[in-house]
Amino acid sequence: MNKRTKKIDASNKRIIMIAVYEVSTFIEWLIADKATGRKFNRHTMREGGSGQLEGPAAEYAFDRWCEDNWLIRQYVGNDKTFIDFVVGETDRKYGIDVKAKKRSGRANVQRGCSCHVELRLEQENCHMYVFASCTGNIVEMLGWMAKKEFWQRCKRVTKGQVTDGLTEVADAGKIEAKELRPMSDLANQLMGELWKANTRCLQNRA
């Protein structure tokens, strides 16, 4: 089920569109069936590998979002790459890394809601990050940012550092969700770029 809600950033009255998805019981069962209950490797931040549940849920939600926006995509998260999806076709494709964070309650963009990318991934080969917040079976697509822009604008934090009253669990780049670009902009940009790519392809064939 897909919903769209409006949240207002009080600092500049900007209306933020967040795509909200509810993960069905069946999909939850499929995700849980794949979880190992232990850390994948030394980079797994949560004990018991609990992040194995939020990550696939966010990927499922992004796949649904692509479908809702008529975007051609390929899931490559099982290919041991740093990206989860390749969006597009012909000569223009975008590698997208979906970042999920488990929260105890729904994301509050106005009061402060941070998004992280581990520092070890700064040199990964991808074009964009999409950030999601997971609460139970609800996934909120908070927004996106181009990889280059993210690392130019983010605040770098170190493991064990206390920021905003919370202890950081990994060396990472950190940014507030209200600074992200809305998902509607990502859809418009991808559709525009893919339309141009298809036009060039047809012109080359003529």
Short mmCIF file of C-alpha atoms in Angstrom, two decimals:
data_model
loop_
_atom_site.label_atom_id
_atom_site.label_comp_id
_atom_site.label_asym_id
_atom_site.label_seq_id
_atom_site.Cartn_x
_atom_site.Cartn_y
_atom_site.Cartn_z
CA MET A 1 0.00 0.00 0.00
CA ASN A 2 1.38 3.37 -0.99
CA LYS A 3 0.59 6.62 0.78
CA ARG A 4 1.91 10.14 0.43
CA THR A 5 2.10 12.51 3.34
CA LYS A 6 3.12 16.16 3.60
CA LYS A 7 5.56 17.20 6.28
CA ILE A 8 6.56 20.84 6.71
CA ASP A 9 10.09 21.92 7.56
CA ALA A 10 9.44 24.78 10.00
CA SER A 11 12.80 26.41 9.26
CA ASN A 12 11.77 27.51 5.78
CA LYS A 13 8.16 26.26 5.41
CA ARG A 14 9.30 23.89 2.69
CA ILE A 15 6.81 21.11 2.01
CA ILE A 16 8.52 17.73 2.04
CA MET A 17 6.85 14.82 0.26
CA ILE A 18 7.61 11.45 1.82
CA ALA A 19 6.55 8.20 0.17
CA VAL A 20 5.27 5.76 2.78
CA TYR A 21 4.96 2.01 2.18
CA GLU A 22 3.47 -0.73 4.31
CA VAL A 23 5.28 -4.05 4.05
CA SER A 24 2.77 -6.89 3.85
CA THR A 25 2.88 -9.88 6.19
CA PHE A 26 3.91 -12.12 3.30
CA ILE A 27 6.87 -9.89 2.38
CA GLU A 28 7.84 -9.68 6.05
CA TRP A 29 7.90 -13.49 6.13
CA LEU A 30 10.11 -13.64 3.03
CA ILE A 31 12.54 -11.11 4.50
CA ALA A 32 12.67 -12.85 7.89
CA ASP A 33 13.24 -16.20 6.17
CA LYS A 34 16.43 -14.83 4.59
CA ALA A 35 17.80 -13.33 7.82
CA THR A 36 20.67 -15.26 9.41
CA GLY A 37 20.23 -13.99 12.96
CA ARG A 38 23.94 -13.20 13.15
CA LYS A 39 26.35 -10.63 11.77
CA PHE A 40 27.15 -10.90 8.07
CA ASN A 41 30.67 -9.61 8.62
CA ARG A 42 32.73 -7.16 10.69
CA HIS A 43 30.90 -4.22 9.08
CA THR A 44 27.47 -5.26 10.45
CA MET A 45 26.65 -2.62 13.04
CA ARG A 46 23.74 -4.22 14.92
CA GLU A 47 24.09 -7.29 17.11
CA GLY A 48 22.22 -10.33 15.88
CA GLY A 49 22.22 -8.99 12.34
CA SER A 50 18.90 -7.18 12.90
CA GLY A 51 19.74 -4.77 10.10
CA GLN A 52 19.14 -7.66 7.73
CA LEU A 53 15.42 -7.00 8.19
CA GLU A 54 15.31 -3.23 7.64
CA GLY A 55 17.59 -3.25 4.60
CA PRO A 56 15.50 -5.66 2.49
CA ALA A 57 12.28 -3.94 3.62
CA ALA A 58 13.61 -0.60 2.36
CA GLU A 59 14.75 -2.20 -0.89
CA TYR A 60 11.27 -3.65 -1.36
CA ALA A 61 9.73 -0.23 -0.75
CA PHE A 62 12.10 1.41 -3.25
CA ASP A 63 11.23 -1.23 -5.83
CA ARG A 64 7.54 -0.41 -5.29
CA TRP A 65 8.33 3.30 -5.59
CA CYS A 66 10.07 2.68 -8.94
CA GLU A 67 7.04 0.73 -10.11
CA ASP A 68 4.70 3.54 -9.04
CA ASN A 69 6.82 6.00 -11.02
CA TRP A 70 7.15 3.86 -14.16
CA LEU A 71 10.90 3.45 -13.81
CA ILE A 72 12.75 0.50 -15.29
CA ARG A 73 15.08 -0.97 -12.69
CA GLN A 74 17.15 -4.03 -11.94
CA TYR A 75 17.86 -5.32 -8.45
CA VAL A 76 21.57 -6.07 -8.04
CA GLY A 77 21.78 -6.22 -4.24
CA ASN A 78 22.66 -9.92 -4.35
CA ASP A 79 25.64 -9.35 -6.66
CA LYS A 80 28.08 -8.30 -3.90
CA THR A 81 28.27 -4.75 -5.22
CA PHE A 82 27.94 -1.48 -3.31
CA ILE A 83 24.64 -0.65 -5.01
CA ASP A 84 21.18 -2.16 -4.66
CA PHE A 85 19.51 -1.06 -7.90
CA VAL A 86 20.40 -0.02 -11.41
CA VAL A 87 17.70 2.30 -12.75
CA GLY A 88 17.33 2.97 -16.46
CA GLU A 89 18.20 1.34 -19.74
CA THR A 90 19.98 2.06 -23.05
CA ASP A 91 23.06 4.25 -22.59
CA ARG A 92 21.98 5.94 -19.35
CA LYS A 93 21.86 3.94 -16.13
CA TYR A 94 22.11 5.00 -12.49
CA GLY A 95 23.46 2.94 -9.60
CA ILE A 96 21.46 3.57 -6.43
CA ASP A 97 22.33 2.54 -2.88
CA VAL A 98 19.31 2.34 -0.56
CA LYS A 99 20.17 3.23 3.04
CA ALA A 100 17.79 2.06 5.78
CA LYS A 101 17.66 2.96 9.46
CA LYS A 102 15.54 1.31 12.12
CA ARG A 103 13.69 3.78 14.35
CA SER A 104 11.46 3.32 17.37
CA GLY A 105 8.90 5.76 15.97
CA ARG A 106 7.95 7.44 12.71
CA ALA A 107 10.56 9.82 11.33
CA ASN A 108 10.17 13.44 12.45
CA VAL A 109 11.90 15.50 9.77
CA GLN A 110 11.04 18.83 11.37
CA ARG A 111 12.53 18.13 14.81
CA GLY A 112 15.63 16.42 13.50
CA CYS A 113 16.11 13.11 11.80
CA SER A 114 19.58 12.11 10.66
CA CYS A 115 20.77 9.83 7.86
CA HIS A 116 24.15 8.12 7.69
CA VAL A 117 26.49 6.53 5.14
CA GLU A 118 29.50 4.66 6.48
CA LEU A 119 32.82 6.33 5.73
CA ARG A 120 34.21 3.12 4.19
CA LEU A 121 31.68 3.54 1.37
CA GLU A 122 32.83 7.00 0.30
CA GLN A 123 34.72 5.59 -2.69
CA GLU A 124 31.97 3.17 -3.73
CA ASN A 125 30.87 3.18 -7.34
CA CYS A 126 27.32 4.54 -7.23
CA HIS A 127 25.46 7.64 -8.36
CA MET A 128 22.86 8.28 -5.66
CA TYR A 129 21.77 7.42 -2.14
CA VAL A 130 18.12 6.91 -1.20
CA PHE A 131 17.37 7.10 2.53
CA ALA A 132 14.60 5.17 4.26
CA SER A 133 13.28 5.02 7.81
CA CYS A 134 11.84 1.73 9.09
CA THR A 135 9.38 1.41 11.98
CA GLY A 136 7.78 -1.99 12.31
CA ASN A 137 6.33 -2.80 8.89
CA ILE A 138 6.23 0.86 7.80
CA VAL A 139 8.94 2.17 5.48
CA GLU A 140 9.24 5.91 4.87
CA MET A 141 11.28 7.03 1.86
CA LEU A 142 12.74 10.22 3.33
CA GLY A 143 14.56 11.49 0.26
CA TRP A 144 17.68 11.14 -1.83
CA MET A 145 20.97 12.84 -2.65
CA ALA A 146 23.63 12.41 -5.29
CA LYS A 147 26.69 10.69 -3.85
CA LYS A 148 29.05 13.56 -4.71
CA GLU A 149 26.76 16.15 -3.12
CA PHE A 150 26.28 14.04 0.00
CA TRP A 151 30.00 13.79 0.72
CA GLN A 152 30.46 17.49 0.06
CA ARG A 153 27.69 18.51 2.47
CA CYS A 154 27.67 15.83 5.18
CA LYS A 155 29.13 16.11 8.66
CA ARG A 156 31.79 13.47 9.27
CA VAL A 157 31.50 11.63 12.57
CA THR A 158 33.63 8.93 14.21
CA LYS A 159 32.62 5.77 16.05
CA GLY A 160 32.02 6.50 19.73
CA GLN A 161 31.56 10.24 19.15
CA VAL A 162 28.52 11.74 20.88
CA THR A 163 26.47 13.97 18.58
CA ASP A 164 23.02 15.35 19.38
CA GLY A 165 22.99 13.23 22.54
CA LEU A 166 23.55 9.95 20.67
CA THR A 167 26.68 7.83 20.38
CA GLU A 168 27.76 7.17 16.81
CA VAL A 169 28.15 3.45 16.04
CA ALA A 170 30.47 3.83 13.03
CA ASP A 171 32.72 6.26 11.20
CA ALA A 172 30.28 7.89 8.80
CA GLY A 173 28.96 10.85 6.89
CA LYS A 174 25.84 12.29 8.55
CA ILE A 175 23.17 14.63 7.23
CA GLU A 176 19.77 15.82 8.40
CA ALA A 177 16.80 14.39 6.51
CA LYS A 178 15.39 17.87 5.91
CA GLU A 179 18.44 18.58 3.73
CA LEU A 180 17.67 15.67 1.40
CA ARG A 181 16.05 16.15 -1.97
CA PRO A 182 12.43 14.91 -2.16
CA MET A 183 11.64 11.62 -3.85
CA SER A 184 9.40 13.40 -6.37
CA ASP A 185 12.47 15.26 -7.65
CA LEU A 186 14.29 11.97 -8.11
CA ALA A 187 11.43 10.59 -10.18
CA ASN A 188 11.36 13.71 -12.35
CA GLN A 189 15.13 13.72 -12.84
CA LEU A 190 15.35 10.03 -13.69
CA MET A 191 12.40 10.21 -16.07
CA GLY A 192 13.90 13.28 -17.76
CA GLU A 193 17.36 11.75 -18.14
CA LEU A 194 15.99 8.44 -19.38
CA TRP A 195 13.75 10.24 -21.88
CA LYS A 196 16.79 12.09 -23.24
CA ALA A 197 18.75 8.83 -23.43
CA ASN A 198 15.95 7.10 -25.34
CA THR A 199 15.67 10.07 -27.70
CA ARG A 200 19.40 9.91 -28.45
CA CYS A 201 19.14 6.17 -29.02
CA LEU A 202 16.30 6.61 -31.53
CA GLN A 203 18.17 9.41 -33.30
CA ASN A 204 21.26 7.22 -33.64
CA ARG A 205 19.17 4.49 -35.21
CA ALA A 206 17.56 6.86 -37.72
#
